[in-house]
């Protein structure tokens, strides 16, 4: 999940936060020897009959505005971005069957004399969109951005592409088991009902909502652009997607940047099981910052006191849900909800993000004392996204990708045993990261997980304290790709760095690679 932060997942800050959480939250994958994959008109004759016309399609570039009140489309038009829809098969084994569309955007190179090529973007998720991202990435790329066609796309069934929405009553199904068996049993029932709802509404589509099919769509986009090779920039889950593309389509990529990388061997619906330590460290660092702002938030004058406030809030919420907000936006949060908010809040160690989380905990602390306080518009939006079906489409697609990529254990008692085992050492986040989800009740994936069989020269960017896709995951991917180089940012508890975090060292080194195409001679280190 490039969870977080700040990966423009949906466009609003609260949705981005939730999305980020989701992203890291799961991470599924699938593969098997790739279906025969054709080349394009620029790369030679198609190698797989039936797919030629997808690769050879001409994209009808035009305005990005879909309606008079489409502010995102208007902003893209004003930035010089063009939009189109690529047609792809729902099922690549049945290319003459049903088709779907994938929304694509393009900010063309302005330095055409020194044009390098096209670079494709993915912001993570899974389920994140990127049609709106080319102007942001052009700015991050500085001078070298003018030499690329910057291509955003909304992966199949996300954003402006052919939609999928299971009509869920929650936006994403990732909550804690809480303090006892009752909360866990409620989540089992919720997870089972969400899976059933997706089967009832989208059974014919679900087997094809996978990372491998998104990688196939990427190659169709490459062909439709007329590119022999395409460069790639992916964050969080997008690093997994990019890795899958390099394995399925060796020789069809140029420069590859993977920011906040996932170990493909660990990718699956339970990916965040291994991130508890990093999230506890990030929460502790946040508590230290918050203690220094006690006069503003009233949560404690020391790190220990701030963490004790969270413990008191959790204990109170376990006895009875806390009520926050005022009509019409009133929310009830119990001990299954609060760990999710905390988890989402620690993916970014900037002052602005830490202040946003401190504001939330302050509201919860007052509610635990029976005091009422108003919610900021941003916190209201986040709670609405997390606790209602407002973001059902996002949660539906994210879950479908995770469950379609890799199977999850199906026995609810296995999860409960893991929760109880984790609770002693990790009482706050253990019951969250070990909890059951809809994938336990999903149909088996159609393909096997992708395994790394080809080396790929890529630049892997990672923060040592990344609470989502842990630094250990980036190191593991680096070890599996001997030709890759690892760019480490020391001292940051942050998910997503390049062009997002404002570290000049990281941005300069990534742009140097994008400009020259040459990886550094050895792994490199930047400091926060």
CSV table of C-alpha atoms in Angstrom, one decimal, residues 39-280:
chain,number,residue,atom,x,y,z
A,39,UNK,CA,5.6,-7.2,-28.9
A,40,UNK,CA,4.3,-4.1,-30.5
A,41,UNK,CA,4.5,-2.4,-33.9
A,42,UNK,CA,7.7,-0.7,-32.8
A,43,UNK,CA,9.2,-3.9,-31.3
A,44,UNK,CA,8.3,-6.3,-34.0
A,45,UNK,CA,5.4,-8.6,-35.0
A,46,UNK,CA,3.0,-9.7,-32.3
A,47,UNK,CA,3.9,-13.1,-30.8
A,48,UNK,CA,0.5,-14.1,-29.5
A,49,UNK,CA,-2.4,-14.1,-31.9
A,50,UNK,CA,-5.5,-12.3,-30.7
A,51,UNK,CA,-3.7,-9.5,-28.8
A,52,UNK,CA,-2.2,-7.6,-31.8
A,53,UNK,CA,-5.1,-5.2,-32.1
A,54,UNK,CA,-4.7,-4.2,-28.4
A,55,UNK,CA,-1.1,-3.4,-28.9
A,56,UNK,CA,-1.6,-1.6,-32.2
A,57,UNK,CA,-4.6,0.6,-31.1
A,58,UNK,CA,-4.3,4.3,-31.5
A,59,UNK,CA,-5.1,6.2,-28.4
A,60,UNK,CA,-7.5,9.1,-28.9
A,61,UNK,CA,-5.9,11.8,-26.9
A,62,UNK,CA,-8.1,14.7,-25.9
A,63,UNK,CA,-9.4,16.7,-22.9
A,64,UNK,CA,-9.2,15.2,-19.4
A,65,UNK,CA,-12.5,16.9,-18.4
A,66,UNK,CA,-15.3,14.3,-18.1
A,67,UNK,CA,-18.0,16.9,-17.2
A,68,UNK,CA,-18.3,20.6,-16.6
A,69,UNK,CA,-17.7,20.2,-12.8
A,70,UNK,CA,-14.7,17.9,-13.3
A,71,UNK,CA,-12.1,20.0,-11.4
A,72,UNK,CA,-9.4,17.4,-11.7
A,73,UNK,CA,-9.8,17.2,-15.4
A,74,UNK,CA,-9.8,21.0,-15.7
A,75,UNK,CA,-6.6,21.2,-13.7
A,76,UNK,CA,-5.0,18.6,-15.9
A,77,UNK,CA,-6.1,20.4,-19.1
A,78,UNK,CA,-4.6,23.6,-17.8
A,79,UNK,CA,-1.3,21.8,-17.0
A,80,UNK,CA,-1.1,20.6,-20.6
A,81,UNK,CA,-2.0,17.0,-19.9
A,82,UNK,CA,-4.0,14.9,-22.4
A,83,UNK,CA,-6.2,11.9,-21.6
A,84,UNK,CA,-7.3,8.8,-23.4
A,85,UNK,CA,-8.8,5.3,-22.7
A,86,UNK,CA,-6.9,2.2,-23.6
A,87,UNK,CA,-8.9,-0.9,-24.4
A,88,UNK,CA,-7.7,-4.1,-22.9
A,89,UNK,CA,-9.1,-7.6,-22.5
A,90,UNK,CA,-10.7,-8.5,-19.2
A,91,UNK,CA,-9.2,-12.0,-19.6
A,92,UNK,CA,-5.9,-12.2,-21.5
A,93,UNK,CA,-6.5,-15.9,-22.1
A,94,UNK,CA,-9.7,-14.9,-24.0
A,95,UNK,CA,-8.7,-11.8,-26.0
A,96,UNK,CA,-11.8,-11.9,-28.2
A,97,UNK,CA,-14.0,-11.8,-25.1
A,98,UNK,CA,-15.1,-9.0,-22.9
A,99,UNK,CA,-13.0,-5.8,-22.9
A,100,UNK,CA,-12.5,-3.1,-20.4
A,101,UNK,CA,-10.9,0.4,-20.5
A,102,UNK,CA,-7.9,1.7,-18.7
A,103,UNK,CA,-7.7,5.5,-18.3
A,104,UNK,CA,-4.3,7.0,-19.4
A,105,UNK,CA,-2.9,10.5,-19.2
A,106,UNK,CA,0.1,12.0,-20.9
A,107,UNK,CA,2.2,15.1,-20.3
A,108,UNK,CA,4.4,15.2,-23.4
A,109,UNK,CA,8.1,16.0,-23.4
A,110,UNK,CA,8.9,19.6,-24.2
A,111,UNK,CA,12.6,19.1,-24.9
A,112,UNK,CA,11.9,16.9,-27.9
A,113,UNK,CA,15.5,17.2,-29.2
A,114,UNK,CA,16.8,15.4,-26.1
A,115,UNK,CA,13.7,13.2,-25.5
A,116,UNK,CA,14.5,10.1,-23.5
A,117,UNK,CA,11.2,8.3,-23.8
A,118,UNK,CA,8.1,7.6,-21.8
A,119,UNK,CA,7.9,6.9,-18.0
A,120,UNK,CA,4.8,5.2,-16.5
A,121,UNK,CA,3.7,6.0,-13.0
A,122,UNK,CA,2.0,4.0,-10.2
A,123,UNK,CA,1.2,5.5,-6.8
A,124,UNK,CA,0.7,2.3,-4.9
A,125,UNK,CA,-2.4,1.0,-3.1
A,126,UNK,CA,-3.2,-1.5,-4.5
A,127,UNK,CA,-6.0,0.5,-5.9
A,128,UNK,CA,-4.3,3.8,-6.2
A,129,UNK,CA,-4.7,6.1,-9.2
A,130,UNK,CA,-2.2,8.1,-11.2
A,131,UNK,CA,-4.0,9.8,-14.0
A,132,UNK,CA,-3.7,13.1,-12.1
A,133,UNK,CA,0.1,12.6,-11.3
A,134,UNK,CA,2.1,13.7,-14.4
A,135,UNK,CA,2.2,17.4,-13.4
A,136,UNK,CA,3.4,16.5,-9.9
A,137,UNK,CA,6.1,14.1,-11.2
A,138,UNK,CA,7.2,16.6,-13.8
A,139,UNK,CA,7.9,19.1,-11.0
A,140,UNK,CA,9.8,16.4,-9.0
A,141,UNK,CA,11.9,15.5,-12.0
A,142,UNK,CA,13.0,19.1,-12.5
A,143,UNK,CA,15.0,19.7,-15.7
A,144,UNK,CA,15.0,16.1,-16.8
A,145,UNK,CA,11.2,16.0,-16.7
A,146,UNK,CA,11.1,18.0,-20.0
A,147,UNK,CA,12.8,15.1,-21.7
A,148,UNK,CA,10.1,12.5,-20.9
A,149,UNK,CA,6.5,11.8,-21.9
A,150,UNK,CA,5.1,11.3,-18.4
A,151,UNK,CA,2.3,8.8,-18.4
A,152,UNK,CA,-0.2,8.3,-15.6
A,153,UNK,CA,-2.8,5.6,-15.6
A,154,UNK,CA,-5.6,4.3,-13.4
A,155,UNK,CA,-5.1,0.5,-13.1
A,156,UNK,CA,-7.9,-1.7,-14.2
A,157,UNK,CA,-11.1,-1.1,-12.1
A,158,UNK,CA,-9.7,2.0,-10.3
A,159,UNK,CA,-10.4,5.7,-10.7
A,160,UNK,CA,-11.5,6.6,-14.3
A,161,UNK,CA,-11.0,3.1,-15.7
A,162,UNK,CA,-13.8,0.6,-15.9
A,163,UNK,CA,-15.2,0.6,-12.3
A,164,UNK,CA,-15.7,-2.1,-9.8
A,165,UNK,CA,-17.7,-1.5,-6.6
A,166,UNK,CA,-19.1,-4.3,-4.4
A,167,UNK,CA,-21.3,-1.9,-2.5
A,168,UNK,CA,-19.7,-2.3,0.9
A,169,UNK,CA,-20.9,-0.6,4.1
A,170,UNK,CA,-17.2,0.2,4.9
A,171,UNK,CA,-14.5,1.8,2.7
A,172,UNK,CA,-11.9,-0.8,3.6
A,173,UNK,CA,-12.1,-3.9,5.7
A,174,UNK,CA,-9.0,-3.5,7.9
A,175,UNK,CA,-9.6,-3.1,11.6
A,176,UNK,CA,-8.2,-4.6,14.8
A,177,UNK,CA,-9.6,-7.6,16.5
A,178,UNK,CA,-9.9,-5.5,19.7
A,179,UNK,CA,-9.4,-6.6,23.2
A,180,UNK,CA,-11.4,-9.8,23.2
A,181,UNK,CA,-13.0,-12.6,21.2
A,182,UNK,CA,-16.3,-10.7,20.7
A,183,UNK,CA,-14.6,-8.0,18.6
A,184,UNK,CA,-12.8,-10.7,16.6
A,185,UNK,CA,-16.0,-12.6,15.9
A,186,UNK,CA,-17.6,-9.5,14.6
A,187,UNK,CA,-14.8,-8.9,12.2
A,188,UNK,CA,-14.9,-12.5,11.0
A,189,UNK,CA,-18.6,-12.0,10.2
A,190,UNK,CA,-17.9,-8.7,8.5
A,191,UNK,CA,-15.1,-10.1,6.4
A,192,UNK,CA,-17.2,-13.1,5.3
A,193,UNK,CA,-20.1,-10.8,4.4
A,194,UNK,CA,-17.8,-8.5,2.3
A,195,UNK,CA,-16.4,-11.4,0.4
A,196,UNK,CA,-19.9,-12.7,-0.3
A,197,UNK,CA,-21.1,-9.2,-1.4
A,198,UNK,CA,-18.2,-9.0,-4.0
A,199,UNK,CA,-19.1,-12.5,-5.3
A,200,UNK,CA,-22.7,-11.6,-5.6
A,201,UNK,CA,-22.0,-8.3,-7.5
A,202,UNK,CA,-18.8,-9.0,-9.5
A,203,UNK,CA,-18.2,-12.8,-9.7
A,204,UNK,CA,-17.3,-12.7,-13.4
A,205,UNK,CA,-14.8,-10.0,-12.9
A,206,UNK,CA,-13.0,-10.8,-9.7
A,207,UNK,CA,-10.6,-13.5,-11.1
A,208,UNK,CA,-9.1,-10.9,-13.4
A,209,UNK,CA,-8.5,-8.1,-10.9
A,210,UNK,CA,-4.8,-8.9,-10.3
A,211,UNK,CA,-1.4,-7.4,-10.4
A,212,UNK,CA,-0.3,-9.7,-13.3
A,213,UNK,CA,-3.2,-8.4,-15.4
A,214,UNK,CA,-2.3,-4.8,-14.6
A,215,UNK,CA,1.3,-5.6,-15.7
A,216,UNK,CA,-0.2,-6.9,-19.0
A,217,UNK,CA,-2.2,-3.7,-19.3
A,218,UNK,CA,1.0,-1.7,-18.8
A,219,UNK,CA,2.6,-3.5,-21.7
A,220,UNK,CA,-0.4,-2.8,-23.9
A,221,UNK,CA,-0.1,0.8,-23.0
A,222,UNK,CA,3.6,0.7,-23.9
A,223,UNK,CA,2.6,-0.7,-27.3
A,224,UNK,CA,-0.2,1.8,-27.9
A,225,UNK,CA,2.3,4.6,-27.1
A,226,UNK,CA,4.6,3.2,-29.8
A,227,UNK,CA,7.4,2.7,-27.4
A,228,UNK,CA,10.0,-0.2,-27.7
A,229,UNK,CA,10.8,0.2,-24.0
A,230,UNK,CA,9.2,2.2,-21.2
A,231,UNK,CA,10.6,3.6,-18.0
A,232,UNK,CA,8.7,3.2,-14.7
A,233,UNK,CA,8.3,5.0,-11.3
A,234,UNK,CA,6.4,3.1,-8.7
A,235,UNK,CA,5.8,3.7,-5.0
A,236,UNK,CA,4.9,1.1,-2.3
A,237,UNK,CA,2.6,-1.5,-3.9
A,238,UNK,CA,3.8,0.1,-7.2
A,239,UNK,CA,7.2,-1.4,-6.5
A,240,UNK,CA,5.7,-4.8,-6.5
A,241,UNK,CA,3.8,-4.1,-9.7
A,242,UNK,CA,7.0,-2.8,-11.3
A,243,UNK,CA,8.9,-5.9,-10.2
A,244,UNK,CA,6.2,-8.1,-11.7
A,245,UNK,CA,6.4,-6.2,-15.0
A,246,UNK,CA,10.2,-6.7,-15.2
A,247,UNK,CA,9.7,-10.5,-14.7
A,248,UNK,CA,6.8,-10.8,-17.1
A,249,UNK,CA,8.3,-8.5,-19.8
A,250,UNK,CA,12.1,-8.7,-19.6
A,251,UNK,CA,13.7,-6.4,-22.2
A,252,UNK,CA,10.7,-4.0,-22.4
A,253,UNK,CA,11.7,-1.6,-19.7
A,254,UNK,CA,14.4,1.1,-19.5
A,255,UNK,CA,14.9,3.1,-16.3
A,256,UNK,CA,13.1,1.7,-13.2
A,257,UNK,CA,12.7,3.5,-9.9
A,258,UNK,CA,11.1,1.5,-7.0
A,259,UNK,CA,10.4,3.7,-4.0
A,260,UNK,CA,9.5,1.9,-0.7
A,261,UNK,CA,10.0,-1.6,-2.1
A,262,UNK,CA,8.2,-4.9,-1.2
A,263,UNK,CA,9.9,-8.2,-1.0
A,264,UNK,CA,8.0,-10.3,-3.6
A,265,UNK,CA,8.4,-13.4,-1.5
A,266,UNK,CA,6.5,-11.7,1.4
A,267,UNK,CA,3.8,-10.1,-0.7
A,268,UNK,CA,0.3,-11.3,0.2
A,269,UNK,CA,-2.8,-10.4,2.1
A,270,UNK,CA,-0.9,-10.6,5.4
A,271,UNK,CA,2.1,-8.5,4.4
A,272,UNK,CA,1.8,-6.1,7.4
A,273,UNK,CA,2.4,-8.9,9.9
A,274,UNK,CA,6.1,-8.1,9.6
A,275,UNK,CA,5.8,-4.3,10.0
A,276,UNK,CA,4.7,-4.2,13.7
A,277,UNK,CA,8.1,-3.2,15.0
A,278,UNK,CA,8.5,-0.3,12.6
A,279,UNK,CA,5.1,1.0,13.3
A,280,UNK,CA,5.7,0.9,17.1
